[in-house]
Each structure stands twice: as structure tokens, then as C-alpha cells.
């Protein structure tokens, strides 16, 4: 993961209400996302994720979309985006997303009992987004085949870990004294 590691070490760090946040093309869309970085990430996800029998990729709006779209194109697995907008479609399931810096209502459509799903996201930090999505998928009756986040920011509570879900990551980092530090260049799982 040389390109991912290099790009993270160059990422600026900003503080938002006491939360240290790195600004990166995968998690924020700025600075620009280079195709070679995206290609490296998609290949690593495909190698790391359990794709056997997966019916759908499920990813949150907005920063899970580009990653999951690229994986969908490479694997021919359909994509479901968890939206921040309610449509009122039959079977729509609402969930509450609480992260280290925001609270939102989100909505899942087109996932049904028995669907085998791969959940993809850009960053695992507090676990608020993934915990809410995984809980809603279980409520629907979908089977969670695997969960993958590109970047794990460690340090602090992680709702997904606390709930007993295993999340595979491509790289694990932390912010120490205002600087990003790579803790595990191979991530979890």
C-alpha cells in the first residue's frame, strides 16, 4: 500500500471541535484523488474482502460511493448506496448515524432478507457510521459477508469493535501531536 501510506503521511490534519481529522482524497475528496491511488485501494479491497457469494455491496453516502463504485465495476457486484435523503420507498429502513463530528439520519433501500452483503466505507474512526449500517442490515435480515474500511483511525472508542463486528482495514493510523502516524501499514484482517 505504498501510495496509500505516502498519501496519508502527506495529509493535512485539522481540528474540528476537539477531534483531529486528517484531510485525504479517499475520506474527503480533497486534494484530488489520483487514479493510481484508487486502483491500488480497489485491488487491495478485492484481495482482502470475502466476496464469495456476495449479492450486493452496501456503502454510505458520500465518501463510500467512489470506493464502492470502483469495486462494483471490477467485481460485477451491484451497489446499494445508504443515502442521507429519505425517499419513502417500500421497504426503506431508517438508521441514525452518530460519528465523532456529526449526527445524521440515513436510509437503506433495496436490501432484503437473505441478501449477502459486503459493506465498504472510507474511514473507520468512531465506528458510528458502520455500526448504524450493520445494525440496520441485521434488522433487515441481510447476511453480512464482510466489512471493509480503507483507513482505520485508532484511538478512542469504536462502536463497531465494541459490538463484536470484525472490520478489515487496509491501513491503520492515528494522529499524535498533530501528526499522522501509520500504526499498521497492512491494516486489520
Tab-separated table of C-alpha atoms in Angstrom:
chain	number	residue	atom	x	y	z
A	1	UNK	CA	0.000	0.000	0.000
A	2	UNK	CA	2.813	2.398	-0.791
A	3	UNK	CA	0.654	5.057	-2.481
A	4	UNK	CA	-1.963	4.988	0.289
A	5	UNK	CA	0.671	5.179	3.014
A	6	UNK	CA	2.558	8.001	1.267
A	7	UNK	CA	-0.628	9.981	0.642
A	8	UNK	CA	-1.707	9.648	4.278
A	9	UNK	CA	1.663	10.793	5.584
A	10	UNK	CA	1.269	13.920	3.431
A	11	UNK	CA	-2.328	14.581	4.564
A	12	UNK	CA	-3.007	17.807	6.454
A	13	UNK	CA	-4.514	17.498	9.949
A	14	UNK	CA	-7.323	19.820	11.065
A	15	UNK	CA	-9.035	20.068	14.430
A	16	UNK	CA	-12.815	20.211	14.467
A	17	UNK	CA	-14.399	20.631	17.910
A	18	UNK	CA	-11.537	18.783	19.596
A	19	UNK	CA	-11.487	15.980	17.014
A	20	UNK	CA	-8.275	15.582	14.990
A	21	UNK	CA	-9.275	14.965	11.418
A	22	UNK	CA	-6.965	14.159	8.520
A	23	UNK	CA	-7.898	15.570	5.106
A	24	UNK	CA	-7.395	12.939	2.424
A	25	UNK	CA	-8.737	12.239	-1.093
A	26	UNK	CA	-10.326	8.943	-0.002
A	27	UNK	CA	-12.115	10.374	3.026
A	28	UNK	CA	-12.773	13.937	1.849
A	29	UNK	CA	-12.359	14.189	-1.913
A	30	UNK	CA	-9.573	16.749	-1.470
A	31	UNK	CA	-6.873	17.050	-2.521
A	32	UNK	CA	-7.670	15.418	-5.845
A	33	UNK	CA	-7.872	11.649	-5.997
A	34	UNK	CA	-5.316	10.174	-8.348
A	35	UNK	CA	-6.329	7.080	-10.335
A	36	UNK	CA	-3.246	5.129	-9.292
A	37	UNK	CA	-4.193	5.572	-5.616
A	38	UNK	CA	-7.778	4.433	-6.270
A	39	UNK	CA	-6.542	1.472	-8.325
A	40	UNK	CA	-4.205	0.367	-5.524
A	41	UNK	CA	-7.034	0.598	-2.964
A	42	UNK	CA	-9.543	-1.308	-5.099
A	43	UNK	CA	-7.074	-4.135	-5.773
A	44	UNK	CA	-6.312	-4.421	-2.061
A	45	UNK	CA	-10.036	-4.472	-1.158
A	46	UNK	CA	-10.722	-7.199	-3.720
A	47	UNK	CA	-7.826	-9.266	-2.357
A	48	UNK	CA	-8.765	-8.727	1.305
A	49	UNK	CA	-12.575	-8.947	1.246
A	50	UNK	CA	-14.541	-12.174	1.277
A	51	UNK	CA	-16.503	-11.808	-1.966
A	52	UNK	CA	-17.776	-15.383	-2.138
A	53	UNK	CA	-21.494	-15.266	-2.871
A	54	UNK	CA	-21.863	-11.535	-2.213
A	55	UNK	CA	-25.112	-10.241	-3.770
A	56	UNK	CA	-24.667	-6.535	-3.053
A	57	UNK	CA	-22.095	-4.001	-1.972
A	58	UNK	CA	-23.510	-1.563	0.585
A	59	UNK	CA	-21.754	1.767	1.155
A	60	UNK	CA	-22.651	5.052	2.835
A	61	UNK	CA	-23.114	8.358	1.086
A	62	UNK	CA	-20.965	10.283	0.339
A	63	UNK	CA	-17.383	9.115	0.712
A	64	UNK	CA	-18.118	5.405	0.392
A	65	UNK	CA	-19.538	5.901	-3.100
A	66	UNK	CA	-16.341	6.305	-5.126
A	67	UNK	CA	-14.645	3.329	-3.480
A	68	UNK	CA	-17.640	1.017	-3.763
A	69	UNK	CA	-18.366	2.085	-7.348
A	70	UNK	CA	-14.844	1.126	-8.383
A	71	UNK	CA	-15.092	-2.218	-6.564
A	72	UNK	CA	-18.514	-2.852	-8.141
A	73	UNK	CA	-17.124	-2.177	-11.611
A	74	UNK	CA	-14.241	-4.607	-11.049
A	75	UNK	CA	-16.350	-7.404	-9.485
A	76	UNK	CA	-19.748	-7.025	-11.219
A	77	UNK	CA	-21.412	-6.952	-7.784
A	78	UNK	CA	-24.334	-4.463	-7.682
A	79	UNK	CA	-24.068	-1.422	-5.408
A	80	UNK	CA	-26.542	-0.041	-2.867
A	81	UNK	CA	-25.815	3.438	-1.504
A	82	UNK	CA	-27.044	4.256	2.010
A	83	UNK	CA	-28.476	7.738	1.483
A	84	UNK	CA	-28.866	10.781	3.715
A	85	UNK	CA	-32.171	11.508	1.989
A	86	UNK	CA	-35.447	9.751	2.667
A	87	UNK	CA	-37.354	8.622	-0.412
A	88	UNK	CA	-40.258	6.834	1.243
A	89	UNK	CA	-39.918	3.773	-0.970
A	90	UNK	CA	-41.440	0.497	0.155
A	91	UNK	CA	-39.043	-1.340	2.464
A	92	UNK	CA	-36.899	1.725	3.173
A	93	UNK	CA	-35.112	1.404	6.528
A	94	UNK	CA	-34.017	4.443	8.544
A	95	UNK	CA	-30.930	4.496	10.746
A	96	UNK	CA	-29.181	7.077	12.926
A	97	UNK	CA	-25.531	7.750	12.168
A	98	UNK	CA	-23.518	9.263	15.039
A	99	UNK	CA	-19.845	9.956	14.377
A	100	UNK	CA	-17.162	11.920	16.197
A	101	UNK	CA	-18.269	15.109	14.471
A	102	UNK	CA	-21.845	14.730	13.157
A	103	UNK	CA	-25.276	13.152	13.573
A	104	UNK	CA	-27.439	12.230	10.573
A	105	UNK	CA	-30.404	10.145	9.597
A	106	UNK	CA	-29.624	7.731	6.772
A	107	UNK	CA	-31.790	5.392	4.721
A	108	UNK	CA	-31.272	1.974	3.146
A	109	UNK	CA	-33.286	0.860	0.137
A	110	UNK	CA	-33.124	-2.309	-1.978
A	111	UNK	CA	-31.613	-4.644	0.605
A	112	UNK	CA	-33.797	-7.614	1.503
A	113	UNK	CA	-33.802	-10.528	3.956
A	114	UNK	CA	-31.249	-13.118	2.879
A	115	UNK	CA	-29.175	-10.737	0.738
A	116	UNK	CA	-25.468	-11.453	1.203
A	117	UNK	CA	-23.724	-8.103	1.544
A	118	UNK	CA	-20.252	-6.613	1.626
A	119	UNK	CA	-20.154	-3.298	3.494
A	120	UNK	CA	-17.487	-0.838	2.320
A	121	UNK	CA	-16.520	2.526	3.800
A	122	UNK	CA	-13.702	5.029	3.558
A	123	UNK	CA	-12.711	5.507	7.214
A	124	UNK	CA	-13.362	3.656	10.464
A	125	UNK	CA	-12.832	6.036	13.355
A	126	UNK	CA	-15.591	6.136	15.965
A	127	UNK	CA	-17.443	3.332	14.206
A	128	UNK	CA	-20.674	5.334	14.277
A	129	UNK	CA	-21.467	5.027	10.577
A	130	UNK	CA	-20.604	1.342	10.202
A	131	UNK	CA	-22.318	0.410	13.483
A	132	UNK	CA	-25.559	2.045	12.349
A	133	UNK	CA	-25.425	0.464	8.882
A	134	UNK	CA	-24.581	-3.015	10.161
A	135	UNK	CA	-27.360	-2.806	12.750
A	136	UNK	CA	-29.890	-1.802	10.090
A	137	UNK	CA	-28.729	-4.593	7.765
A	138	UNK	CA	-29.182	-7.145	10.543
A	139	UNK	CA	-32.632	-5.711	11.264
A	140	UNK	CA	-33.499	-6.215	7.589
A	141	UNK	CA	-32.259	-9.807	7.759
A	142	UNK	CA	-29.356	-9.422	5.361
A	143	UNK	CA	-26.295	-11.622	5.832
A	144	UNK	CA	-23.083	-9.692	6.486
A	145	UNK	CA	-20.412	-11.481	4.491
A	146	UNK	CA	-17.676	-8.943	5.204
A	147	UNK	CA	-16.999	-5.356	6.277
A	148	UNK	CA	-14.034	-3.409	4.889
A	149	UNK	CA	-12.884	0.141	5.604
A	150	UNK	CA	-9.943	1.604	3.716
A	151	UNK	CA	-8.456	3.545	6.644
A	152	UNK	CA	-8.784	2.913	10.383
A	153	UNK	CA	-8.088	5.838	12.685
A	154	UNK	CA	-7.367	4.264	16.060
A	155	UNK	CA	-7.525	5.878	19.456
A	156	UNK	CA	-10.865	6.362	21.130
A	157	UNK	CA	-13.991	4.256	21.292
A	158	UNK	CA	-15.014	2.256	18.276
A	159	UNK	CA	-18.702	1.245	18.294
A	160	UNK	CA	-18.211	-1.476	15.669
A	161	UNK	CA	-15.431	-3.217	17.615
A	162	UNK	CA	-17.414	-2.850	20.848
A	163	UNK	CA	-20.414	-4.539	19.179
A	164	UNK	CA	-18.241	-7.509	18.168
A	165	UNK	CA	-18.039	-6.976	14.405
A	166	UNK	CA	-14.762	-7.684	12.639
A	167	UNK	CA	-13.839	-4.932	10.202
A	168	UNK	CA	-10.998	-5.479	7.775
A	169	UNK	CA	-8.915	-2.388	7.051
A	170	UNK	CA	-6.188	-1.600	4.550
A	171	UNK	CA	-4.123	0.656	6.819
A	172	UNK	CA	-4.345	1.759	10.461
A	173	UNK	CA	-3.304	5.248	11.523
A	174	UNK	CA	-3.534	7.635	14.444
A	175	UNK	CA	-2.969	11.334	14.963
A	176	UNK	CA	-0.337	12.053	17.608
A	177	UNK	CA	0.750	15.590	18.460
A	178	UNK	CA	-0.947	16.897	15.317
A	179	UNK	CA	0.831	14.425	13.008
A	180	UNK	CA	-0.499	11.335	11.264
A	181	UNK	CA	1.310	8.149	12.291
A	182	UNK	CA	0.976	4.810	10.462
A	183	UNK	CA	0.466	2.122	13.092
A	184	UNK	CA	-0.090	-0.848	10.771
A	185	UNK	CA	0.598	-0.497	7.050
A	186	UNK	CA	-1.325	-3.749	6.369
A	187	UNK	CA	-4.412	-2.926	8.424
A	188	UNK	CA	-6.661	-5.463	10.147
A	189	UNK	CA	-7.859	-8.833	8.890
